[in-house]
Amino acid sequence: MGIIVTGASGLLGTALVEALRDEGREVVRLVRRPARGPGEVTWRPGDKLADPSALEGAEAAVHLAGAPIGDRRWSEAYKRELVASRVAGTRTLVDALRELSSPPEVLLSASGVDFYGDTGDREIDESQGKGDGFLADLCERWEGEAARAGEAGIRTVTLRTGLVLSGRGGMLGRVLPLFRMGLGAPLGSGRQYWSWITEADWVGAVLHLLREREVRGPVNLTSPGPVTNAAFTRTLARAVRRGAMPIPVPAFALSLGLGEFARAGLLPSHRVLPGKLAASGYRFAHTRLDEALRAVL
């Protein structure tokens, strides 16, 4: 068996599975529906895996499963789902891996730059401690469950991912129609930093981390060129050859429309640098936002 992947049907999971198969790697997808062949294993995040031995012999696991952060307004019930899908789901996977007689060499487990909370305009790397807020607390618990894999001798890396730029959906897919109509605008003050990475670099970084046996612990998956939201807005508007609205969307209007997600997910500032990824020798395909958007779009 080659690589176990959870969340394989998501935006990043789909891209990663394609890249692994292009390299000739076997992939076993953990799916929540009934398995449809030897390349799939059914699991229910939060429940004990029915047959952990189905994962025996895998060389690595990449854990990406979790309920979408920004797809709906956060009710208290949905916030509980966000937590359970990550914390309980990671616990299920790690418990299964720890039972194996021959566990994988490495577990790469998703996390986010939200771990750092709002850091203003300070440049930060993986040495920065945890910040405040719901998402920071969630990332801490999420990463804590993944870290238990280390007790079984599994090299564990947590992927603190920033805003992923993809031409196949995600955040860009949601905002492009507005920008193409000339209706893009900064959010709130526009001074908050957004740390971004292209889908191609995210996949490239994951493949790199699967191979780099000395890298463990948290790794920021962000480009070395974070920009303010205002700069992001201007650059995206130019990329689609439209102007941007001169008046920003006020923070209170975002809060009215999107609730807590706006305050926790859109308005905090994350000026995050990929310290460990760069030190490990990864070479980015896209370091400038204008070039990245041209490549993506």
Short mmCIF file of C-alpha atoms in Angstrom, two decimals:
data_model
loop_
_atom_site.label_atom_id
_atom_site.label_comp_id
_atom_site.label_asym_id
_atom_site.label_seq_id
_atom_site.Cartn_x
_atom_site.Cartn_y
_atom_site.Cartn_z
CA MET A 1 0.00 0.00 0.00
CA GLY A 2 1.17 3.54 -0.67
CA ILE A 3 -0.43 6.68 0.76
CA ILE A 4 -3.58 6.94 2.90
CA VAL A 5 -5.55 10.15 2.17
CA THR A 6 -8.58 11.46 4.05
CA GLY A 7 -10.59 14.34 2.63
CA ALA A 8 -9.63 13.04 -0.81
CA SER A 9 -12.78 14.40 -2.48
CA GLY A 10 -12.14 17.99 -1.37
CA LEU A 11 -10.39 20.67 -3.41
CA LEU A 12 -6.91 19.96 -2.05
CA GLY A 13 -7.44 16.24 -1.59
CA THR A 14 -8.43 15.82 -5.22
CA ALA A 15 -5.36 17.72 -6.42
CA LEU A 16 -3.06 15.75 -4.12
CA VAL A 17 -4.44 12.35 -5.17
CA GLU A 18 -3.96 13.29 -8.83
CA ALA A 19 -0.34 14.30 -8.15
CA LEU A 20 0.43 11.14 -6.18
CA ARG A 21 -0.99 8.94 -8.92
CA ASP A 22 0.96 10.89 -11.53
CA GLU A 23 4.08 9.92 -9.57
CA GLY A 24 3.01 6.27 -9.77
CA ARG A 25 2.08 6.09 -6.08
CA GLU A 26 -0.76 3.91 -4.87
CA VAL A 27 -3.42 5.85 -2.98
CA VAL A 28 -5.97 4.52 -0.50
CA ARG A 29 -8.80 6.96 0.07
CA LEU A 30 -10.71 6.92 3.37
CA VAL A 31 -14.32 7.64 2.40
CA ARG A 32 -17.52 8.02 4.42
CA ARG A 33 -19.71 6.18 1.91
CA PRO A 34 -19.44 2.44 1.20
CA ALA A 35 -16.08 1.60 -0.37
CA ARG A 36 -16.22 0.97 -4.13
CA GLY A 37 -13.01 -0.93 -4.66
CA PRO A 38 -9.58 -1.88 -3.32
CA GLY A 39 -8.43 1.74 -3.39
CA GLU A 40 -11.00 2.83 -0.79
CA VAL A 41 -11.66 2.13 2.89
CA THR A 42 -14.86 3.22 4.62
CA TRP A 43 -14.55 5.22 7.82
CA ARG A 44 -16.77 7.32 10.05
CA PRO A 45 -14.83 10.19 11.65
CA GLY A 46 -15.42 10.04 15.38
CA ASP A 47 -16.05 6.28 15.44
CA LYS A 48 -13.48 3.52 15.81
CA LEU A 49 -12.29 2.26 12.43
CA ALA A 50 -14.01 -1.09 11.83
CA ASP A 51 -10.93 -2.76 10.34
CA PRO A 52 -7.67 -0.88 11.01
CA SER A 53 -5.75 -3.74 9.40
CA ALA A 54 -7.00 -2.45 6.03
CA LEU A 55 -4.39 0.31 6.46
CA GLU A 56 -1.54 -2.09 7.25
CA GLY A 57 1.61 -1.49 5.24
CA ALA A 58 0.95 2.14 4.22
CA GLU A 59 4.09 4.24 3.99
CA ALA A 60 2.38 7.55 4.78
CA ALA A 61 -0.93 9.17 5.66
CA VAL A 62 -2.22 12.61 4.69
CA HIS A 63 -5.18 13.72 6.79
CA LEU A 64 -7.24 16.54 5.24
CA ALA A 65 -10.80 15.74 6.34
CA GLY A 66 -12.90 18.38 8.08
CA ALA A 67 -16.13 20.33 7.67
CA PRO A 68 -15.68 23.48 5.51
CA ILE A 69 -14.85 26.58 7.54
CA GLY A 70 -16.37 29.26 5.32
CA ASP A 71 -19.21 27.59 3.46
CA ARG A 72 -21.99 28.62 5.82
CA ARG A 73 -22.89 30.92 8.68
CA TRP A 74 -21.66 29.63 12.02
CA SER A 75 -24.40 28.53 14.36
CA GLU A 76 -23.41 26.97 17.67
CA ALA A 77 -24.34 23.59 16.17
CA TYR A 78 -22.11 24.15 13.15
CA LYS A 79 -19.21 25.26 15.34
CA ARG A 80 -19.54 21.96 17.19
CA GLU A 81 -19.44 20.19 13.80
CA LEU A 82 -16.29 22.10 12.85
CA VAL A 83 -14.63 20.91 16.05
CA ALA A 84 -15.88 17.31 15.93
CA SER A 85 -14.99 16.79 12.26
CA ARG A 86 -11.39 17.78 12.99
CA VAL A 87 -10.68 16.74 16.56
CA ALA A 88 -12.69 13.50 16.68
CA GLY A 89 -11.83 12.66 13.08
CA THR A 90 -8.10 13.03 13.75
CA ARG A 91 -8.45 10.93 16.90
CA THR A 92 -10.13 8.16 14.88
CA LEU A 93 -7.35 8.10 12.31
CA VAL A 94 -4.49 8.29 14.81
CA ASP A 95 -6.03 5.55 16.98
CA ALA A 96 -6.19 3.31 13.90
CA LEU A 97 -2.60 4.08 12.91
CA ARG A 98 -1.35 3.36 16.43
CA GLU A 99 -2.95 -0.11 16.33
CA LEU A 100 -1.03 -1.16 13.23
CA SER A 101 1.85 -3.61 13.56
CA SER A 102 3.62 -1.64 10.83
CA PRO A 103 2.45 1.98 11.05
CA PRO A 104 3.27 4.51 8.32
CA GLU A 105 6.51 6.42 8.53
CA VAL A 106 4.82 9.82 8.43
CA LEU A 107 1.48 11.52 9.08
CA LEU A 108 0.81 14.90 7.49
CA SER A 109 -2.24 16.40 9.20
CA ALA A 110 -4.07 19.55 8.16
CA SER A 111 -4.23 22.67 10.30
CA GLY A 112 -4.37 26.40 9.57
CA VAL A 113 -2.60 29.72 10.06
CA ASP A 114 -5.58 30.62 12.27
CA PHE A 115 -3.52 28.90 15.00
CA TYR A 116 -1.66 32.19 15.44
CA GLY A 117 -4.73 34.36 15.96
CA ASP A 118 -4.62 38.01 14.87
CA THR A 119 -0.94 38.98 14.65
CA GLY A 120 -1.28 42.44 13.13
CA ASP A 121 1.51 43.45 10.76
CA ARG A 122 4.25 41.39 12.46
CA GLU A 123 5.99 38.79 10.32
CA ILE A 124 5.78 35.44 12.09
CA ASP A 125 6.97 31.89 11.53
CA GLU A 126 6.48 28.56 13.29
CA SER A 127 8.20 29.84 16.44
CA GLN A 128 5.18 32.03 17.17
CA GLY A 129 2.89 30.66 19.88
CA LYS A 130 -0.86 30.13 19.77
CA GLY A 131 -3.14 33.12 19.49
CA ASP A 132 -6.64 33.74 20.81
CA GLY A 133 -10.06 32.90 19.44
CA PHE A 134 -12.25 30.00 18.39
CA LEU A 135 -10.17 29.01 15.35
CA ALA A 136 -6.87 29.22 17.25
CA ASP A 137 -8.30 26.97 19.97
CA LEU A 138 -9.64 24.58 17.34
CA CYS A 139 -6.24 24.35 15.60
CA GLU A 140 -4.54 23.65 18.93
CA ARG A 141 -6.88 20.75 19.71
CA TRP A 142 -6.65 19.48 16.11
CA GLU A 143 -2.86 19.47 16.17
CA GLY A 144 -2.84 17.92 19.63
CA GLU A 145 -4.71 14.87 18.38
CA ALA A 146 -2.32 14.50 15.44
CA ALA A 147 0.71 14.74 17.75
CA ARG A 148 -0.36 11.49 19.45
CA ALA A 149 0.87 9.66 16.35
CA GLY A 150 4.40 10.44 17.46
CA GLU A 151 3.95 8.08 20.41
CA ALA A 152 3.84 5.25 17.87
CA GLY A 153 7.06 6.43 16.22
CA ILE A 154 5.28 8.16 13.33
CA ARG A 155 6.93 11.36 12.10
CA THR A 156 4.13 13.92 12.39
CA VAL A 157 3.81 17.19 10.49
CA THR A 158 0.91 19.61 10.92
CA LEU A 159 0.17 21.65 7.81
CA ARG A 160 -0.69 25.22 8.86
CA THR A 161 -2.22 26.25 5.55
CA GLY A 162 -3.05 29.78 4.49
CA LEU A 163 -5.47 30.96 1.82
CA VAL A 164 -5.19 28.51 -1.11
CA LEU A 165 -5.52 30.03 -4.58
CA SER A 166 -7.04 27.57 -7.04
CA GLY A 167 -8.65 27.94 -10.42
CA ARG A 168 -10.95 25.02 -9.58
CA GLY A 169 -12.91 26.57 -6.72
CA GLY A 170 -12.32 27.48 -3.11
CA MET A 171 -12.28 31.13 -2.10
CA LEU A 172 -11.43 32.38 -5.59
CA GLY A 173 -14.35 30.47 -7.03
CA ARG A 174 -16.68 32.31 -4.67
CA VAL A 175 -15.37 35.85 -5.23
CA LEU A 176 -14.42 35.83 -8.92
CA PRO A 177 -17.96 36.55 -10.19
CA LEU A 178 -18.01 39.74 -8.09
CA PHE A 179 -14.55 40.83 -9.26
CA ARG A 180 -15.41 40.13 -12.90
CA MET A 181 -18.38 42.50 -12.51
CA GLY A 182 -16.10 45.16 -11.01
CA LEU A 183 -17.62 44.71 -7.56
CA GLY A 184 -14.54 43.51 -5.65
CA ALA A 185 -13.75 45.60 -2.58
CA PRO A 186 -11.44 45.51 0.44
CA LEU A 187 -12.89 43.93 3.58
CA GLY A 188 -12.99 45.96 6.77
CA SER A 189 -9.92 48.17 7.07
CA GLY A 190 -8.15 46.24 4.30
CA ARG A 191 -4.96 46.45 6.37
CA GLN A 192 -5.17 42.86 7.61
CA TYR A 193 -2.59 40.54 6.04
CA TRP A 194 -3.64 37.50 4.06
CA SER A 195 -1.12 34.67 3.78
CA TRP A 196 -1.72 32.78 0.56
CA ILE A 197 -0.34 29.83 -1.41
CA THR A 198 -1.22 28.49 -4.84
CA GLU A 199 -2.74 25.05 -5.17
CA ALA A 200 0.32 23.97 -7.18
CA ASP A 201 2.69 25.04 -4.40
CA TRP A 202 0.50 23.47 -1.72
CA VAL A 203 0.62 20.12 -3.53
CA GLY A 204 4.32 20.53 -4.22
CA ALA A 205 5.00 21.30 -0.56
CA VAL A 206 3.06 18.25 0.63
CA LEU A 207 4.98 15.97 -1.74
CA HIS A 208 8.21 17.59 -0.51
CA LEU A 209 7.28 17.03 3.14
CA LEU A 210 6.48 13.38 2.49
CA ARG A 211 10.09 12.95 1.40
CA GLU A 212 11.90 15.22 3.88
CA ARG A 213 12.41 12.89 6.81
CA GLU A 214 13.97 15.46 9.13
CA VAL A 215 10.96 17.81 9.09
CA ARG A 216 8.37 17.36 11.82
CA GLY A 217 5.96 19.46 13.87
CA PRO A 218 4.12 22.52 12.53
CA VAL A 219 4.97 23.75 9.04
CA ASN A 220 3.46 26.90 7.51
CA LEU A 221 2.11 26.25 4.02
CA THR A 222 2.10 29.84 2.82
CA SER A 223 4.02 31.72 0.17
CA PRO A 224 6.87 34.02 1.26
CA GLY A 225 4.87 37.03 -0.01
CA PRO A 226 1.82 37.72 2.21
CA VAL A 227 -0.11 40.88 1.29
CA THR A 228 -2.75 43.06 2.85
CA ASN A 229 -6.37 42.47 1.96
CA ALA A 230 -6.42 45.83 0.16
CA ALA A 231 -3.41 44.82 -1.96
CA PHE A 232 -4.98 41.42 -2.62
CA THR A 233 -8.16 43.16 -3.82
CA ARG A 234 -6.28 45.49 -6.18
CA THR A 235 -4.16 42.67 -7.58
CA LEU A 236 -7.10 40.37 -8.20
CA ALA A 237 -9.05 43.19 -9.86
CA ARG A 238 -6.13 43.82 -12.22
CA ALA A 239 -5.83 40.10 -12.93
CA VAL A 240 -9.42 40.01 -14.23
CA ARG A 241 -9.00 43.41 -15.94
CA ARG A 242 -11.58 45.20 -13.87
CA GLY A 243 -11.48 47.99 -11.36
CA ALA A 244 -12.13 47.49 -7.67
CA MET A 245 -14.70 49.35 -5.63
CA PRO A 246 -13.08 52.34 -3.90
CA ILE A 247 -15.13 51.95 -0.72
CA PRO A 248 -14.35 48.95 1.51
CA VAL A 249 -17.04 46.67 2.89
CA PRO A 250 -17.38 47.78 6.54
CA ALA A 251 -16.58 45.25 9.23
CA PHE A 252 -20.04 45.62 10.76
CA ALA A 253 -21.67 44.79 7.41
CA LEU A 254 -19.52 41.68 7.07
CA SER A 255 -20.50 40.66 10.59
CA LEU A 256 -24.18 41.19 9.84
CA GLY A 257 -23.98 39.12 6.67
CA LEU A 258 -21.54 36.38 7.68
CA GLY A 259 -21.68 36.43 11.46
CA GLU A 260 -18.78 35.11 13.51
CA PHE A 261 -17.00 33.70 10.47
CA ALA A 262 -16.32 37.25 9.24
CA ARG A 263 -14.83 38.31 12.58
CA ALA A 264 -12.79 35.12 13.02
CA GLY A 265 -11.92 34.16 9.45
CA LEU A 266 -11.81 37.28 7.25
CA LEU A 267 -10.81 40.23 9.40
CA PRO A 268 -7.87 38.92 11.52
CA SER A 269 -4.38 39.57 10.18
CA HIS A 270 -1.95 36.71 9.45
CA ARG A 271 1.45 37.81 8.11
CA VAL A 272 2.83 34.29 8.14
CA LEU A 273 6.13 33.18 6.58
CA PRO A 274 7.08 29.61 5.56
CA GLY A 275 10.20 29.41 7.72
CA LYS A 276 10.54 25.64 8.07
CA LEU A 277 9.42 24.89 4.52
CA ALA A 278 12.00 27.26 3.04
CA ALA A 279 14.73 25.98 5.38
CA SER A 280 14.01 22.41 4.25
CA GLY A 281 14.84 23.34 0.67
CA TYR A 282 11.41 23.71 -0.90
CA ARG A 283 11.44 26.03 -3.92
CA PHE A 284 8.21 27.90 -4.56
CA ALA A 285 6.76 28.11 -8.03
CA HIS A 286 4.87 31.30 -7.11
CA THR A 287 6.14 33.94 -4.68
CA ARG A 288 4.43 37.06 -6.07
CA LEU A 289 0.66 37.41 -5.94
CA ASP A 290 0.29 38.94 -9.41
CA GLU A 291 2.20 36.07 -11.01
CA ALA A 292 0.32 33.53 -8.92
CA LEU A 293 -3.08 34.86 -9.95
CA ARG A 294 -2.11 34.89 -13.62
CA ALA A 295 -1.03 31.25 -13.35
CA VAL A 296 -4.15 30.23 -11.44
CA LEU A 297 -6.66 32.07 -13.60
#
